[in-house]
Coordinates of C-alpha atoms and ligand atoms in Angstrom, one line a residue:
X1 CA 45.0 43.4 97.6
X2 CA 43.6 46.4 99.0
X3 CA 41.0 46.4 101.7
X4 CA 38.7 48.4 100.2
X5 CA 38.4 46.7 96.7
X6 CA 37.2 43.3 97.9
X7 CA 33.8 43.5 96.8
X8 CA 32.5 39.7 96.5
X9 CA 33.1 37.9 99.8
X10 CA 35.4 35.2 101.4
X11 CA 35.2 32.9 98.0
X12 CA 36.3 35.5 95.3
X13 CA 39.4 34.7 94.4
X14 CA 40.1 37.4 92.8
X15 CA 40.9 40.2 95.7
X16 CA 42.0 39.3 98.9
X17 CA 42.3 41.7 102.5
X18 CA 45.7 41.7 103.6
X19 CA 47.6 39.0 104.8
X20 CA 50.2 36.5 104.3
X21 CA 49.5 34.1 101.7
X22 CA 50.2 35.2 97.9
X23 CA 47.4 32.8 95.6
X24 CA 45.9 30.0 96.6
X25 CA 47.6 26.7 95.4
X26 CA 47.3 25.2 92.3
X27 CA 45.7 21.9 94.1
X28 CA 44.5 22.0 97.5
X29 CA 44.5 18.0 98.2
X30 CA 48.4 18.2 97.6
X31 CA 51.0 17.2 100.6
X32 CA 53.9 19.4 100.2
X33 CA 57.0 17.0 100.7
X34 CA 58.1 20.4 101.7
X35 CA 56.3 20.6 105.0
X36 CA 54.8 17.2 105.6
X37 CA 56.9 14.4 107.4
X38 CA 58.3 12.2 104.9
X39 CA 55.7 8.8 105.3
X40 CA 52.6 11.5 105.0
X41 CA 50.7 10.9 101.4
X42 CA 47.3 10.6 100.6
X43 CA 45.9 7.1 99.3
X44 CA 43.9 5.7 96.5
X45 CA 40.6 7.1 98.2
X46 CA 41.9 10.6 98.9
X47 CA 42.4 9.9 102.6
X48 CA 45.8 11.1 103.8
X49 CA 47.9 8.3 105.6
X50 CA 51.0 8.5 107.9
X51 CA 52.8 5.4 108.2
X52 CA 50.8 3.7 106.0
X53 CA 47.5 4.8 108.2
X54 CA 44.8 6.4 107.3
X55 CA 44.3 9.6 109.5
X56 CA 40.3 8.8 109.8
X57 CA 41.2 5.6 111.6
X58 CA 44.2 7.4 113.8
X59 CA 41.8 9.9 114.5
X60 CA 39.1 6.9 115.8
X61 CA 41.6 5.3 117.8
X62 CA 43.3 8.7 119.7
X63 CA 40.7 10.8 118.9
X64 CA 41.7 14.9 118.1
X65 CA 43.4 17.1 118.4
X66 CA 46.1 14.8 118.8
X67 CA 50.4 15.1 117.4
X68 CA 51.4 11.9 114.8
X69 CA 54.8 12.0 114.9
X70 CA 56.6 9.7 112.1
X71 CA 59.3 8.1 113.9
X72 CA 61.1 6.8 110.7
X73 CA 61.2 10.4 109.7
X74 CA 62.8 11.4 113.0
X75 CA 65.2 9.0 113.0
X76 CA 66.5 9.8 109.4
X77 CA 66.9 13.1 110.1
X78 CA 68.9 12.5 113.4
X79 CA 70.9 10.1 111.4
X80 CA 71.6 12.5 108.7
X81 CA 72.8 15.2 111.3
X82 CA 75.2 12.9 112.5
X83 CA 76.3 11.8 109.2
X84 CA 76.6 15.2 107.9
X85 CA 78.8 16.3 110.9
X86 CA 80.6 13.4 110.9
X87 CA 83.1 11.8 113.8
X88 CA 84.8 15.0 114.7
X89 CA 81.7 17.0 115.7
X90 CA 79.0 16.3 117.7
X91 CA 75.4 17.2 117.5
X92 CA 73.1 18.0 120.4
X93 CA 68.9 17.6 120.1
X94 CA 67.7 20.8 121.8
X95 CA 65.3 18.6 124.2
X96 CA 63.2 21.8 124.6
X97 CA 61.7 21.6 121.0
X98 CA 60.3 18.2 121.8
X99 CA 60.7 15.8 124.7
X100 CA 59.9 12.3 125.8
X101 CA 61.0 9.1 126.9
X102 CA 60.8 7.5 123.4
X103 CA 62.3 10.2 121.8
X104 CA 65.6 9.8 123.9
X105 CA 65.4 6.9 123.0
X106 CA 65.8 7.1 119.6
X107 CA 68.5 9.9 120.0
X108 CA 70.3 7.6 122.1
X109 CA 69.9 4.8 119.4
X110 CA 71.1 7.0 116.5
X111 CA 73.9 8.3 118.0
X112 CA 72.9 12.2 119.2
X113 CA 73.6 14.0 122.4
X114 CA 70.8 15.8 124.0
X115 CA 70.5 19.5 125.6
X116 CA 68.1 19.9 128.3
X117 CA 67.6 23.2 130.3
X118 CA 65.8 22.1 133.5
X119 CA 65.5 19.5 136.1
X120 CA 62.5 17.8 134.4
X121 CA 64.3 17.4 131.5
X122 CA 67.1 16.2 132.7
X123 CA 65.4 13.6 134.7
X124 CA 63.3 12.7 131.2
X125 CA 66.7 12.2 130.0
X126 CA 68.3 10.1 132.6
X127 CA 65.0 7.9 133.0
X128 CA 65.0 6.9 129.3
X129 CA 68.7 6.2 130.0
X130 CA 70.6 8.6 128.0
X131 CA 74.2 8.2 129.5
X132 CA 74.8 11.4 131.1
X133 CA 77.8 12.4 129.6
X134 CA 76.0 13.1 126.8
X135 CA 74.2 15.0 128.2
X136 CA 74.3 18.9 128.6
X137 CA 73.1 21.2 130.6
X138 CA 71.9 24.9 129.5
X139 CA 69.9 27.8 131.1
X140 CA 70.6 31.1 132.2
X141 CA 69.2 29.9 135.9
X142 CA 69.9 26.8 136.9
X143 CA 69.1 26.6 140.6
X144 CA 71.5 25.5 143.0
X145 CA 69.7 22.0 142.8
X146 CA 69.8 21.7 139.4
X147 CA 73.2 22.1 138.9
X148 CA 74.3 19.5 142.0
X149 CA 72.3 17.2 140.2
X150 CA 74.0 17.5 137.1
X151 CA 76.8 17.6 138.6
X152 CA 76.7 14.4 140.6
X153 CA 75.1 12.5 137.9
X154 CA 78.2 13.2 135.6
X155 CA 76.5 15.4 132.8
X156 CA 78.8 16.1 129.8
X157 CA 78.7 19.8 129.6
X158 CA 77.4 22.5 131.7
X159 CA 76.7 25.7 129.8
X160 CA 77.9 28.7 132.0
X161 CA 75.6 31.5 131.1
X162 CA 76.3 34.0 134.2
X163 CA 79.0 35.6 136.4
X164 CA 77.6 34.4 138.9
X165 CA 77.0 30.6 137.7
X166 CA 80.4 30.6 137.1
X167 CA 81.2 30.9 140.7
X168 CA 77.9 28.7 141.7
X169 CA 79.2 25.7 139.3
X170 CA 82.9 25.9 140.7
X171 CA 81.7 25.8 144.2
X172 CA 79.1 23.0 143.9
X173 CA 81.1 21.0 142.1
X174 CA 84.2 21.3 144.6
X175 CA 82.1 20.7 147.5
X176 CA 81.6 17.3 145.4
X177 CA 85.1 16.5 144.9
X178 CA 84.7 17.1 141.3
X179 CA 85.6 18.8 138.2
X180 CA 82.9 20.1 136.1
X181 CA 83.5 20.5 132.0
X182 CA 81.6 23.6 131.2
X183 CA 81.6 25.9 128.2
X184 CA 81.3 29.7 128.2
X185 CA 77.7 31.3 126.5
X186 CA 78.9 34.0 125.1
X187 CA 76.8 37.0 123.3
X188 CA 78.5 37.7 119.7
X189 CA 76.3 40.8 118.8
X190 CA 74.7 39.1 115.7
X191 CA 70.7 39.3 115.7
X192 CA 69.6 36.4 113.5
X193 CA 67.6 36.9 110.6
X194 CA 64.4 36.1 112.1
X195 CA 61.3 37.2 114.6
X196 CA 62.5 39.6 117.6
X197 CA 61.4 37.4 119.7
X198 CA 63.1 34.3 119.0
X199 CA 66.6 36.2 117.8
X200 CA 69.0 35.5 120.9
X201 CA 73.0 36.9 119.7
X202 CA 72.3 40.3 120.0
X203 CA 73.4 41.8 123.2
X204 CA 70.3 43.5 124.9
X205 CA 68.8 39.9 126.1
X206 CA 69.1 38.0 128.8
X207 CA 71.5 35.0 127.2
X208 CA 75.3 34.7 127.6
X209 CA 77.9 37.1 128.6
X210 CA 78.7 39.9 126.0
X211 CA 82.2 39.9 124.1
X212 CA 81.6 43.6 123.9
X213 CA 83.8 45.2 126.2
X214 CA 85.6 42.6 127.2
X215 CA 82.8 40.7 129.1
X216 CA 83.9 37.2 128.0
X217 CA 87.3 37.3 128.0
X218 CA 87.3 38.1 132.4
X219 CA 84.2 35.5 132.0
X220 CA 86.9 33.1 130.9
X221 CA 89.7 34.6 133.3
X222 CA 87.4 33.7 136.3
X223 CA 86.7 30.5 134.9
X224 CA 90.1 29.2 134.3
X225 CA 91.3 29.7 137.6
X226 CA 88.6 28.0 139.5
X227 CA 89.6 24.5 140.3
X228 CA 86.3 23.1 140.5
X229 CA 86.1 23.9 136.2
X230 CA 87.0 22.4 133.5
X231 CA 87.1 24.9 130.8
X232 CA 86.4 22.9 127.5
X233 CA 85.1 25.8 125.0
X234 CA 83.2 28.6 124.2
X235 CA 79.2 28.5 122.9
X236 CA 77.1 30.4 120.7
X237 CA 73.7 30.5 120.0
X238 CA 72.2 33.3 117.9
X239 CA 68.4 32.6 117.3
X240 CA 66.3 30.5 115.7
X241 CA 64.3 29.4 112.4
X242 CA 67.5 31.0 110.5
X243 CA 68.0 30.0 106.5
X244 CA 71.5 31.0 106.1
X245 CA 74.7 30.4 107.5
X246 CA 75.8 34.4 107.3
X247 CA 75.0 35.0 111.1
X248 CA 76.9 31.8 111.8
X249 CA 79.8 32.9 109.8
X250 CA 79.9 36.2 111.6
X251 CA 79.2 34.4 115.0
X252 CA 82.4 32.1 114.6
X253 CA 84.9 35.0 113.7
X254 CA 84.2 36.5 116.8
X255 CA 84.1 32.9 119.1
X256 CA 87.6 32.4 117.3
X257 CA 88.8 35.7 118.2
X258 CA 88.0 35.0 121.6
X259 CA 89.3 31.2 121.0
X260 CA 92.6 33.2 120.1
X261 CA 92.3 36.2 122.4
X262 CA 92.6 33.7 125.6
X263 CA 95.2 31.1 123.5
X264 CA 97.8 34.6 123.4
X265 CA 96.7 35.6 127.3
X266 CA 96.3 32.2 129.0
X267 CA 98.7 29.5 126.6
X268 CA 95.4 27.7 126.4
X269 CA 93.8 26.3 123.7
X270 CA 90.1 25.5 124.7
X271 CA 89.5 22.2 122.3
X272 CA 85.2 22.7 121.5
X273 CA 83.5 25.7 120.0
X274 CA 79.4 25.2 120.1
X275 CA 77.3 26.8 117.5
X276 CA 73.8 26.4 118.8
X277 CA 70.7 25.3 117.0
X278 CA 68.6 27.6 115.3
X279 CA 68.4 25.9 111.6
X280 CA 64.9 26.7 109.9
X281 CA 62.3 24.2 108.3
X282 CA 59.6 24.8 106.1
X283 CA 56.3 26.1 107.6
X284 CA 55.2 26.6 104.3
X285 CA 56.2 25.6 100.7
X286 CA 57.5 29.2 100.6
X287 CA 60.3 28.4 102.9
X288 CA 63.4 26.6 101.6
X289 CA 66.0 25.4 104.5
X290 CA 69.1 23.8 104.1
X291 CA 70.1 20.6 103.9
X292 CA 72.3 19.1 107.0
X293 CA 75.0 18.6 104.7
X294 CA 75.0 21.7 103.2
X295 CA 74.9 23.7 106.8
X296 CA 77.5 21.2 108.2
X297 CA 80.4 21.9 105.6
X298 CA 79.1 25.5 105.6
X299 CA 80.0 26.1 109.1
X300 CA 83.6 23.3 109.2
X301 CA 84.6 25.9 106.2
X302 CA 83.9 28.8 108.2
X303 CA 85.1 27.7 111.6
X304 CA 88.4 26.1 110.2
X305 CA 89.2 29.5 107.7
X306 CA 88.9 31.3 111.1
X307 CA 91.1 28.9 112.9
X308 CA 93.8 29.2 109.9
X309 CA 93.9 32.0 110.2
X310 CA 94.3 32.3 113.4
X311 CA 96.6 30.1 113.7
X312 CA 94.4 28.2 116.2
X313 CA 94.0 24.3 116.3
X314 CA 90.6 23.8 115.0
X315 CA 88.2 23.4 117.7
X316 CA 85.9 20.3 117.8
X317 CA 82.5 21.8 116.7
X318 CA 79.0 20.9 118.2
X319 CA 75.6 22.1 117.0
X320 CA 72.3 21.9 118.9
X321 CA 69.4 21.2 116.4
X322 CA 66.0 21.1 117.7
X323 CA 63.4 22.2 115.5
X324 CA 65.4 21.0 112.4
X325 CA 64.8 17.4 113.7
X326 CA 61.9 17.1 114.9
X327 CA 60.0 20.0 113.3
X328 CA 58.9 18.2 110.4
X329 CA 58.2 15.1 111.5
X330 CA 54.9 15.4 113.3
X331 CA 51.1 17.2 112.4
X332 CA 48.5 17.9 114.5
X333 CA 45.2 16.9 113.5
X334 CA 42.2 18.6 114.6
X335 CA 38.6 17.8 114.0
X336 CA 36.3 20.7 112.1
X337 CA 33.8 22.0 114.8
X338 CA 32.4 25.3 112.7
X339 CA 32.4 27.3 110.0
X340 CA 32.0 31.1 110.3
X341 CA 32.2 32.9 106.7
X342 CA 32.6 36.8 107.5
X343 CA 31.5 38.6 104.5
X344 CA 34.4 40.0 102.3
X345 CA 37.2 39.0 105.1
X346 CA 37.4 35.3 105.3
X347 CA 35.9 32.0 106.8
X348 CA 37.2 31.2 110.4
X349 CA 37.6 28.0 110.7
X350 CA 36.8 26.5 114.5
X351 CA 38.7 23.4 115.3
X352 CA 38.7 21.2 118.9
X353 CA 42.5 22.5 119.7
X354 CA 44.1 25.8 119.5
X355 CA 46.6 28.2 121.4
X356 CA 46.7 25.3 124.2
X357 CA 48.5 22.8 121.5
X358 CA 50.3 25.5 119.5
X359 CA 50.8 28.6 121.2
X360 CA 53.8 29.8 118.3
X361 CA 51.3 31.8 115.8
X362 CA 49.8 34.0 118.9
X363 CA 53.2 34.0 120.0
X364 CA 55.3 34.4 117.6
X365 CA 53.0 35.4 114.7
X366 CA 54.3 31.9 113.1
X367 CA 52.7 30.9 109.6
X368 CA 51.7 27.4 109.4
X369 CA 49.8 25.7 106.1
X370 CA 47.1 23.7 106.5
X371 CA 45.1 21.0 104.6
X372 CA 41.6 18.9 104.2
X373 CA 42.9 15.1 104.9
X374 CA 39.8 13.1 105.5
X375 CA 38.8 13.5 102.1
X376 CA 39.7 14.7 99.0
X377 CA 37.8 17.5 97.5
X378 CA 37.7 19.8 94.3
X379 CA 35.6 22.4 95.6
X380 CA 37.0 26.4 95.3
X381 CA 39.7 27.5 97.7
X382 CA 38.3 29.6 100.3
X383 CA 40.2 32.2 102.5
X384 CA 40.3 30.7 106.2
X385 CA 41.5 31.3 109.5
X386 CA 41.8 28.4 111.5
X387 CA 41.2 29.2 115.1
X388 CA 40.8 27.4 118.0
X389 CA 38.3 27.2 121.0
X390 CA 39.8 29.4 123.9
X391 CA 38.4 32.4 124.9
X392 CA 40.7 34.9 123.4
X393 CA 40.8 36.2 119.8
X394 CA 44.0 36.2 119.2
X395 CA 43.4 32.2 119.6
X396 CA 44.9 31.1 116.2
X397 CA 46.5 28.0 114.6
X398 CA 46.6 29.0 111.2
X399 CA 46.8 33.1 110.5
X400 CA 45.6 32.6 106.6
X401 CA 45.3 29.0 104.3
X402 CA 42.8 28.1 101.5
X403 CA 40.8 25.4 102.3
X404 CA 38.0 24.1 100.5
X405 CA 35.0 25.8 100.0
X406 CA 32.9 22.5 100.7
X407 CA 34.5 22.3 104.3
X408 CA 32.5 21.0 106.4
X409 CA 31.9 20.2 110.8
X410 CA 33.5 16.9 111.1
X411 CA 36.2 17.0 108.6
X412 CA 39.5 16.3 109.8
X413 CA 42.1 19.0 108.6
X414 CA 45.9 19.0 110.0
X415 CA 48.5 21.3 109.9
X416 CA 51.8 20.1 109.5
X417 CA 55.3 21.1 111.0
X418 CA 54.1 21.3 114.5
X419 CA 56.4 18.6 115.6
X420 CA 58.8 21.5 118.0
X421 CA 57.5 23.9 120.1
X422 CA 54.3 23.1 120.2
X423 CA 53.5 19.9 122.5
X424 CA 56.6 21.5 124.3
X425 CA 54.6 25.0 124.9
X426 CA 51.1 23.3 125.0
X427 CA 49.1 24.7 128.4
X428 CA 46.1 23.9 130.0
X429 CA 44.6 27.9 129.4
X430 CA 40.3 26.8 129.6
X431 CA 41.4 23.6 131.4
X432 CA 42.1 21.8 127.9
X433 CA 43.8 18.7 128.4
X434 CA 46.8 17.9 126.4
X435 CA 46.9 16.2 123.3
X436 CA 48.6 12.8 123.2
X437 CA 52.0 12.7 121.1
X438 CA 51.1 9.2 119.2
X439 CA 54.5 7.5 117.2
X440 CA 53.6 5.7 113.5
X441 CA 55.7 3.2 112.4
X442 CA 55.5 1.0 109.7
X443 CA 52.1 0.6 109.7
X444 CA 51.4 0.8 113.6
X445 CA 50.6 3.4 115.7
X446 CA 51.5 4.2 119.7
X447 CA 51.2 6.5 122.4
X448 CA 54.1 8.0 123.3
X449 CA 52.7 11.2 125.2
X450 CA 48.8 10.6 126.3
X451 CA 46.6 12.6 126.1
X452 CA 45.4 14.3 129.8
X453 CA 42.4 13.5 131.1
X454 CA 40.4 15.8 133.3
X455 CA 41.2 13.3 136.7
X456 CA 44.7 14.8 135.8
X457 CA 43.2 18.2 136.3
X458 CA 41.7 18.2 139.2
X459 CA 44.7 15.6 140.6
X460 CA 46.6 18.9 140.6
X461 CA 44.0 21.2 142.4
X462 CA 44.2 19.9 145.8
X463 CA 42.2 23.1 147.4
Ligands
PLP1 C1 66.6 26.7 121.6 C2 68.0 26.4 121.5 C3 68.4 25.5 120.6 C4 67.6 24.9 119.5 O1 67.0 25.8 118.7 P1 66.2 25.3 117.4 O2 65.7 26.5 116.8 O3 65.1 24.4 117.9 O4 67.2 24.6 116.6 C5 69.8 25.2 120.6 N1 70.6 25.7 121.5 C6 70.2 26.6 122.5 C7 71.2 27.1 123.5 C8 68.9 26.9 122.5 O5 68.5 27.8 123.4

């Protein structure tokens, strides 16, 4: 694998420059259940179909790049967080992963709550007509608006992040005549086993209130003595795309010790503990998450051994998936524009999207897999990158694939798993407009998101 030695160009296969991916894979028209949403499969003429539709004629109808979302595969995988957490715990869909009227929908149908961390998700929320107490509200700086709204509408939870929100919440929602359940962010010192720049427990960041020195505990103090609160637990969130439940364990032995730190100082017993979200999901056949089931009796084992021993009542849990639900359940599909082989390095790939529809690799350095679906072919696997069309170089969907070496302007490829955090992020850097979010089910196909047009652009710019 070392740079020097690769003497034969972007389709050796022998010696590759540096990168992520290990070989190429045994066949290159395969669907990794792994990473593609559970209705994705290719037919009987090599086409790939979601739904039971061919991608060529989704990509006729909504054109590219454009999001498929399998709705029976998000709603099976809300139901089977609610299942696996059962009556006495609740789970929460991190709105911010992916967000639209449809999809409240659906989490209000199967039974979820729903987190949303600003005013324009709340009112998505509301709109779609999510009852508000099952609703919560998160952020570490709500403005004074956004909190009076929440407040009067009735949401569920607010999640107290600051000092100073503490004393902002109370006061707003006294000068309603109300009493406001809130939970306590607290920072448990645990950095997640994942990127720096999504890891959120450990204490130099801008989440939560530390339990180092003491932080949370007066956090608490304050809280319990303001009238316009009603204290109902403490919440923890310590990063994301995590595999195993060994930060979580760590995370809810400290929460408990708070749990039973203010139980021996106050005679209180705050009923909810909140674990956050963070769960992982496979990018790329290399990664293996866990099952719901699996992280559910993980973390009751863990929080009710602490509670034991304790000697605490065990809290009701929550936990706020996002990316675990709806994660997997989408692909963006992106029409092949052109094909640059660089001599010894790779092919770049140019597709019609890019950074503006997925912004996590440049971000994040993400890995994403990627795959021909227009066709079958059984040409050599070629190195690629598959870039997009900004002006930046660092504009990149897929860091390194195999594709094959037939590829060709026109093809459709796809790159599945880009169902959070990526219409969520998308921008309009170079003016692009944003892909449309289209729902398959059972054989039909709708727009749930459109796509922006450019009379939306200049709508905006009102110079
Ligand atoms: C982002 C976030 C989540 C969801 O994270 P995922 O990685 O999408 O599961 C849950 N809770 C809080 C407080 C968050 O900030």
């Amino acid at each position: 694998m070392s740079r020097s030695a690769h003497p034969a160009g972007p389709r050796h296969a022998d010696v590759y420059p540096e990168g992520h991916y290990s070989a190429p894979p045994a066949d290159l028209n395969g669907l990794d259940e792994k990473v593609w949403a559970k209705t994705v499969t290719r037919n009987a003429d090599g086409v790939a179909t979601v739904g039971g539709i061919e991608v060529t004629r989704l990509a006729e109808e909504f054109g590219t790049p454009a999001y498929f979302l399998d709705e029976a595969d998000f709603r099976a995988r809300c139901r089977a967080w609610a299942d696996a957490f059962g009556k006495d715990a609740d789970v929460f869909y991190a709105g911010k992963a992916f967000l639209s009227r449809a999809v409240v929908k659906w989490l209000h149908e199967e039974g979820l709550n729903l987190d949303v961390c600003s005013g324009g998700e709340l009112t998505t929320a509301l709109d779609a007509g999510m009852p508000a107490d099952r609703i919560a509200f998160h952020g570490n700086n709500k403005s004074p608006q956004e909190i009076e709204r929440a407040v009067r509408v009735g949401v569920g939870r607010i999640v107290l992040d600051s000092f100073q929100e503490i004393v902002r919440v109370a006061h707003i929602a006294q000068s309603l005549g109300k009493r406001q359940r809130v939970q306590i962010r607290v920072t448990v010192g645990v950095e997640a086993h994942t990127h720096e720049f999504i890891a959120t427990a450990h204490e130099d960041q801008k989440f939560g209130i530390p339990l180092a020195g003491g932080q949370a505990a007066e956090a608490v103090r304050r809280a319990l003595q303001l009238d316009g609160l009603e204290v109902i637990g403490i919440h923890s969130h310590i990063g994301s795309q995590i595999f195993d439940t060994s930060g979580f364990e760590v995370a809810a032995h400290r929460v408990v010790g708070l749990l039973k730190q203010i139980r021996d100082e106050h005679g209180v017993e705050l009923p909810e503990i909140d674990l956050g979200g963070g769960l992982g999901i496979a990018y790329t056949p290399d990664d293996d998450p866990r099952e719901p089931h699996d992280i559910a009796k993980a973390l009751n084992e863990i929080v009710t051994r602490e509670c034991e021993a304790a000697r605490l009542r065990t809290p009701r849990i929550s936990v706020e998936p996002g990316r675990a639900i709806v994660g997997p359940t989408a692909f963006t599909l992106y029409e092949v524009g052109t094909i640059k082989p660089l001599e010894g390095l790779r092919t770049y790939v140019s597709v019609d999207g890019g950074m503006s529809d997925n912004i996590r690799t440049a971000l994040y350095d993400a890995e994403y897999s990627v795959a021909l679906v227009s066709r079958r072919s059984d040409a050599e696997p070629m190195l690629s990158r598959v870039v997009g069309k900004h002006c930046e170089s660092g504009d990149i969907v897929v860091k390194d694939a195999f594709l094959p070496a037939d590829l060709a302007p026109g093809d459709l490829i796809a790159v599945p798993a880009t169902g959070a955090y990526c219409r969520s992020m998308a921008s309009n850097y170079n003016h692009a407009l944003r892909p449309p979010v289209v729902a398959v089910a059972d054989g039909g196909a709708r727009v749930i998101v459109r796509r922006e047009t450019e009379e939306d652009l200049l709508r905006l710019d009102v110079g």
